[in-house]
Amino acid sequence: MFEILKKEDLADGIVLFEVKAPRIAKHCLPGQFVIVVEKPGAERIPLTICDYDREKGTITLVIQDVGRASRQLSRLKAGDYIEHVTGPLGRPSELTELEPQERADKKVLFIAGGLGAAPVFPQVKYCKENGIPCDVIIGAKTEDLLILEDEMKDYADNVYIATDDGTKGFHGMVTDLTEDLVTNQGKDYDLAVAIGPMIMMKFSALKTKELDIPTIVSMNPIMVDGTGMCGACRIMVGDDVKFACVDGPEFDGHRVDFDQAMRRQALYKTEEGKKLLELEEGDTHHGNCGVC
Amino acid sequence: MALNLNRTPMKEQEPKVRAHNFEEVALGYTPEEAILEASRCLNCKRPLCVGGCPVNVKIPAFIHEVAQGNFEEAYNIINEDSSLPAICGRVCPQENQCEGVCVLEKRGAPIAIGRLERFIADWAMENGIKGNTEIVSNGHKVAVIGAGPAGLTCAGDLARMGYDVTIFEALHSPGGVLVYGIPEFRLPKEDVVLKEVEKVKDLGVKIETDVVAGRAVSIPELIYDEGYEAVSLGTGAGLPKFMGIPGELANGVLSANEYLTRNNLMHAYDNGETPIIHGKKTVVIGGGNVAMDAARTALRLGSDVDIVYRRSMEELPARAEEVHHAQEEGINFELLTNPVEILEDENGWVRGIRCIRMELGEPDESGRRRPIPIEGSEFDIDCDTVIMSLGTSPNPLIPSTTEGLDANKWECIVADENGKTSLDGVYAGGDAVTGAATVILAMGAGKKAAAAIDEYIMGPKQTDV
């Protein structure tokens, strides 16, 4: 049982939990994730670690209400307990492996789309604390869905905002803002780290390839155990099949087969899947469980 | 006394009925049936069965008590050597072990040792018999990694010797492969596995779930920071293999591990929370026990099922009983057949599998005749789901995060016959060392590791003069 010490509403349908998990807090690094089970019998859902405090023994998780399991989880309150939290899983970000003398010369651009700001945040914080210069783009559909803007400003050299509807900052996609920064504003980056919905990472990677900036993305495919056992999270990176849970979650964004990954992500959501569920579940199928 | 060659049959659910439910297939003996079967035992002076058992259960002694109707005494005798008899009685390959060497085997009807073991273990559970749980603490702490058959056995043995034992388990529920891998209809979870786990806890063993050793805590930390004097690794062989054929990433292709974990550990078949693919036609690739489990699970979820295996019935590695049950239930075997490509529809879903017929050539290094493709014999099977059951390999997480712990090129942890690894005070056993094998071999390794850890901490045993 893992106690929720603090809950914050970040935006509509997005909450932040600070959770007591000393073993995880002691070892986790930016880029890693946990698997959470809200109550006995609930789904195992992977969540990236947004922050951690080794002394307090806490980790911070950000949850967006997108399906049945995440909805139930996001309804918990401070003082409630989460049944299971397992981690840290996956490999830490490549940035944590930089030699001290390499750090100052590595200028990083973080591109965060939507909820992707949560996994980007600990990396930005890590950069500040280790002398790696970095800028951050936070993108969202609209101003109300922007998260962690103030927190990012505490650590990043520059924070740029992009909204699809122009309600705040740059009017347009994160890809357009990336191009604007590099071609019009004379910015120069050695590495881009793009994290967000797969479609956003796909187009960010295409853009950075055009701009010739090496790019890391963080893959969030379907998983069950998160320790390499099920193989549900397998993706193509170049010619190799990789398990996102143990080989990733971060990969070279210019080599990931996003189209295939997106297709696999829809495994339990496609029309065929829905039909199968309708067939199997009969009258009990309502189509609003978030699974289909 | 004349030899009785009539093995007492065990009742089973009718194939047509059980093909639609997840209830246990085999129903167990009644006390009368158990006594009848036990009475056939010749009580050999030099019993071969004991040596045939990886944990050396004193088989004739317990069977003798069953024949007399002394079920509690029979339980106590089994309990001296095995911590998980209700499980072993169900899933051990007895035909290759104790029953395979029974002197009556040559006459065609070995004693049904597994069924008797199961009967006694179930009887003890029903009657609340726990065996000897009086333990004198010796004040020494040992950590066990993994709450599967190797870890539970090792922990149980150490606890009985007086050690303060904590098991660290990565998943949210203890049991390892007994919970995530073997289906309910072969090994009930609530009524058998979790009760056996409770018995291990009754010995004072603590189980901390949700701890991925190597990530949440390192092996040196357990020893130097948390005060464990020795560590036993029973991390299993959990990584699924795939074939590397075209189309393997199509939607509807999954590992047997994923399919079984969703269904067994996550209860997809009865809890409504975990999604699972409900195929109309499922093809399972492979011929081991896990392939039979996946095929029979798919059948119960409403699919037609083919098993595709590249050798013939004779080489099928699954237990004969499992193959027989699968056939009775209506699973079709495509033998001497190997997949070459998975066919996708325009949306990336599986629509079929292209196979090639095989013939058997000369024996290969495994001693089995090598399957050779017959040129031009390709054919397609229409299906919407493909389950890969090609074996598993150990998880590299602990060797890769533990400096000085040697693993071989198959990622198996290197350990000697007593489980001693390259690191002082660290022992290992089960599938993590051997690669995928059986529950009982893992238990045997757990027992040896417990004995070796006892000797490591206490020094060599003094024998009475």
mmCIF file of C-alpha atoms in Angstrom, chain A residues 1-2 23-24 26-27 32 37 39 41-44 68-69 72 83-92 222-225 227-236 241 243 246 260 263-268 270 272-273 276-277 279-280 291, chain B residues 168 170-173 180 208-212 215-218 221-222 225-226 228 238-240 242 248-255 257-258 261-262 265-266 271-280 301-302 344-345 347-349 384 395 397:
data_model
loop_
_atom_site.group_PDB
_atom_site.id
_atom_site.type_symbol
_atom_site.label_atom_id
_atom_site.label_comp_id
_atom_site.label_asym_id
_atom_site.label_seq_id
_atom_site.Cartn_x
_atom_site.Cartn_y
_atom_site.Cartn_z
ATOM 1 C CA MET A 1 0.000 0.000 0.000
ATOM 2 C CA PHE A 2 1.380 3.395 -1.034
ATOM 3 C CA ARG A 23 12.458 2.153 -2.405
ATOM 4 C CA ILE A 24 11.537 3.751 -5.750
ATOM 5 C CA LYS A 26 15.888 6.085 -3.526
ATOM 6 C CA HIS A 27 16.858 4.741 -6.953
ATOM 7 C CA GLN A 32 12.123 5.806 -15.732
ATOM 8 C CA VAL A 37 -2.485 -0.820 -9.635
ATOM 9 C CA LYS A 39 -6.966 -1.461 -6.093
ATOM 10 C CA GLY A 41 -8.035 -6.613 -9.425
ATOM 11 C CA ALA A 42 -7.492 -3.298 -11.259
ATOM 12 C CA GLU A 43 -5.382 -2.898 -14.415
ATOM 13 C CA ARG A 44 -1.614 -2.433 -14.247
ATOM 14 C CA ARG A 68 -11.432 3.456 -16.858
ATOM 15 C CA ALA A 69 -8.334 2.567 -14.842
ATOM 16 C CA GLN A 72 -10.574 5.615 -11.054
ATOM 17 C CA GLU A 83 -2.619 -0.694 -3.776
ATOM 18 C CA HIS A 84 0.574 -1.267 -5.784
ATOM 19 C CA VAL A 85 3.360 0.917 -7.163
ATOM 20 C CA THR A 86 6.267 -0.953 -8.787
ATOM 21 C CA GLY A 87 9.491 0.512 -10.085
ATOM 22 C CA PRO A 88 11.635 2.210 -11.093
ATOM 23 C CA LEU A 89 11.283 0.414 -14.438
ATOM 24 C CA GLY A 90 13.045 0.943 -17.743
ATOM 25 C CA ARG A 91 16.427 2.517 -18.384
ATOM 26 C CA PRO A 92 17.264 6.015 -17.190
ATOM 27 C CA ILE A 222 0.708 -1.173 -24.189
ATOM 28 C CA MET A 223 2.369 -3.049 -21.319
ATOM 29 C CA VAL A 224 1.307 -5.648 -18.778
ATOM 30 C CA ASP A 225 4.120 -6.454 -16.356
ATOM 31 C CA THR A 227 9.663 -6.152 -16.570
ATOM 32 C CA GLY A 228 10.137 -7.800 -19.972
ATOM 33 C CA MET A 229 7.836 -10.752 -19.423
ATOM 34 C CA CYS A 230 4.929 -10.229 -21.780
ATOM 35 C CA GLY A 231 6.359 -8.685 -24.928
ATOM 36 C CA ALA A 232 3.203 -6.607 -25.498
ATOM 37 C CA CYS A 233 5.336 -3.456 -25.724
ATOM 38 C CA ARG A 234 7.532 -4.623 -28.594
ATOM 39 C CA ILE A 235 8.318 -1.992 -31.192
ATOM 40 C CA MET A 236 10.571 -1.738 -34.235
ATOM 41 C CA VAL A 241 12.496 -5.597 -32.293
ATOM 42 C CA PHE A 243 10.818 -4.210 -25.700
ATOM 43 C CA VAL A 246 13.330 -3.039 -20.563
ATOM 44 C CA GLN A 260 3.577 0.465 -36.507
ATOM 45 C CA ARG A 263 -1.186 0.706 -34.867
ATOM 46 C CA ARG A 264 -0.165 -1.594 -32.042
ATOM 47 C CA GLN A 265 -1.284 0.963 -29.463
ATOM 48 C CA ALA A 266 -4.776 0.717 -30.909
ATOM 49 C CA LEU A 267 -4.723 -3.046 -30.332
ATOM 50 C CA TYR A 268 -7.536 -3.020 -27.835
ATOM 51 C CA THR A 270 -9.769 -0.627 -32.985
ATOM 52 C CA GLU A 272 -12.307 -4.944 -34.799
ATOM 53 C CA GLY A 273 -11.484 -4.843 -31.124
ATOM 54 C CA LEU A 276 -15.073 -8.406 -30.659
ATOM 55 C CA LEU A 277 -15.772 -6.884 -27.262
ATOM 56 C CA LEU A 279 -19.733 -9.769 -29.317
ATOM 57 C CA GLU A 280 -18.133 -11.154 -26.185
ATOM 58 C CA VAL A 291 -10.731 0.084 -23.095
ATOM 59 C CA PHE B 168 11.012 -9.748 -2.603
ATOM 60 C CA ALA B 170 8.414 -7.937 -8.590
ATOM 61 C CA LEU B 171 4.751 -8.542 -9.431
ATOM 62 C CA HIS B 172 1.804 -7.498 -7.281
ATOM 63 C CA SER B 173 0.979 -11.034 -6.228
ATOM 64 C CA TYR B 180 0.853 -15.773 -13.989
ATOM 65 C CA GLU B 208 7.271 -7.794 0.029
ATOM 66 C CA THR B 209 5.518 -7.461 -3.354
ATOM 67 C CA ASP B 210 6.137 -4.710 -5.972
ATOM 68 C CA VAL B 211 9.909 -4.811 -5.460
ATOM 69 C CA VAL B 212 11.889 -5.256 -8.679
ATOM 70 C CA ARG B 215 16.007 -1.684 -9.809
ATOM 71 C CA ALA B 216 14.246 -0.866 -6.506
ATOM 72 C CA VAL B 217 16.982 -2.453 -4.432
ATOM 73 C CA SER B 218 20.342 -3.901 -5.428
ATOM 74 C CA GLU B 221 22.298 -3.087 -0.721
ATOM 75 C CA LEU B 222 20.372 -6.025 0.695
ATOM 76 C CA ASP B 225 22.591 -1.807 4.051
ATOM 77 C CA GLU B 226 19.674 -4.015 5.026
ATOM 78 C CA TYR B 228 20.736 -9.788 5.015
ATOM 79 C CA GLY B 238 10.296 -14.763 -17.889
ATOM 80 C CA LEU B 239 11.364 -13.333 -21.234
ATOM 81 C CA PRO B 240 9.358 -14.642 -24.199
ATOM 82 C CA PHE B 242 9.629 -14.819 -30.858
ATOM 83 C CA GLU B 248 5.226 -10.848 -36.111
ATOM 84 C CA LEU B 249 4.338 -7.306 -35.015
ATOM 85 C CA ALA B 250 0.858 -7.502 -36.540
ATOM 86 C CA ASN B 251 -2.029 -6.849 -34.174
ATOM 87 C CA GLY B 252 -3.215 -10.191 -32.888
ATOM 88 C CA VAL B 253 0.247 -11.766 -32.499
ATOM 89 C CA LEU B 254 1.210 -12.159 -28.885
ATOM 90 C CA SER B 255 3.430 -14.210 -26.624
ATOM 91 C CA ASN B 257 3.304 -15.119 -21.568
ATOM 92 C CA GLU B 258 1.208 -12.059 -22.370
ATOM 93 C CA THR B 261 -0.607 -13.303 -17.756
ATOM 94 C CA ARG B 262 -3.623 -11.278 -18.867
ATOM 95 C CA LEU B 265 -2.619 -13.045 -13.076
ATOM 96 C CA MET B 266 -4.947 -10.281 -14.281
ATOM 97 C CA ASN B 271 -12.925 -9.557 -13.810
ATOM 98 C CA GLY B 272 -13.938 -7.298 -16.713
ATOM 99 C CA GLU B 273 -10.983 -4.927 -16.117
ATOM 100 C CA THR B 274 -8.200 -6.436 -18.195
ATOM 101 C CA PRO B 275 -8.644 -6.532 -21.975
ATOM 102 C CA ILE B 276 -7.768 -9.723 -23.814
ATOM 103 C CA ILE B 277 -8.065 -10.689 -27.455
ATOM 104 C CA HIS B 278 -11.053 -12.953 -28.023
ATOM 105 C CA GLY B 279 -10.047 -14.646 -31.253
ATOM 106 C CA LYS B 280 -12.448 -16.609 -33.428
ATOM 107 C CA LEU B 301 -12.511 -17.985 -24.271
ATOM 108 C CA GLY B 302 -14.521 -19.189 -27.268
ATOM 109 C CA GLU B 344 -1.878 -9.163 -42.208
ATOM 110 C CA ASP B 345 -5.022 -7.459 -43.445
ATOM 111 C CA ASN B 347 -5.374 -2.568 -41.058
ATOM 112 C CA GLY B 348 -2.410 -4.509 -39.768
ATOM 113 C CA TRP B 349 -4.440 -7.248 -38.073
ATOM 114 C CA ASP B 384 -7.189 -13.800 -36.333
ATOM 115 C CA ASN B 395 15.551 -11.896 -17.245
ATOM 116 C CA LEU B 397 17.967 -7.494 -14.967
#
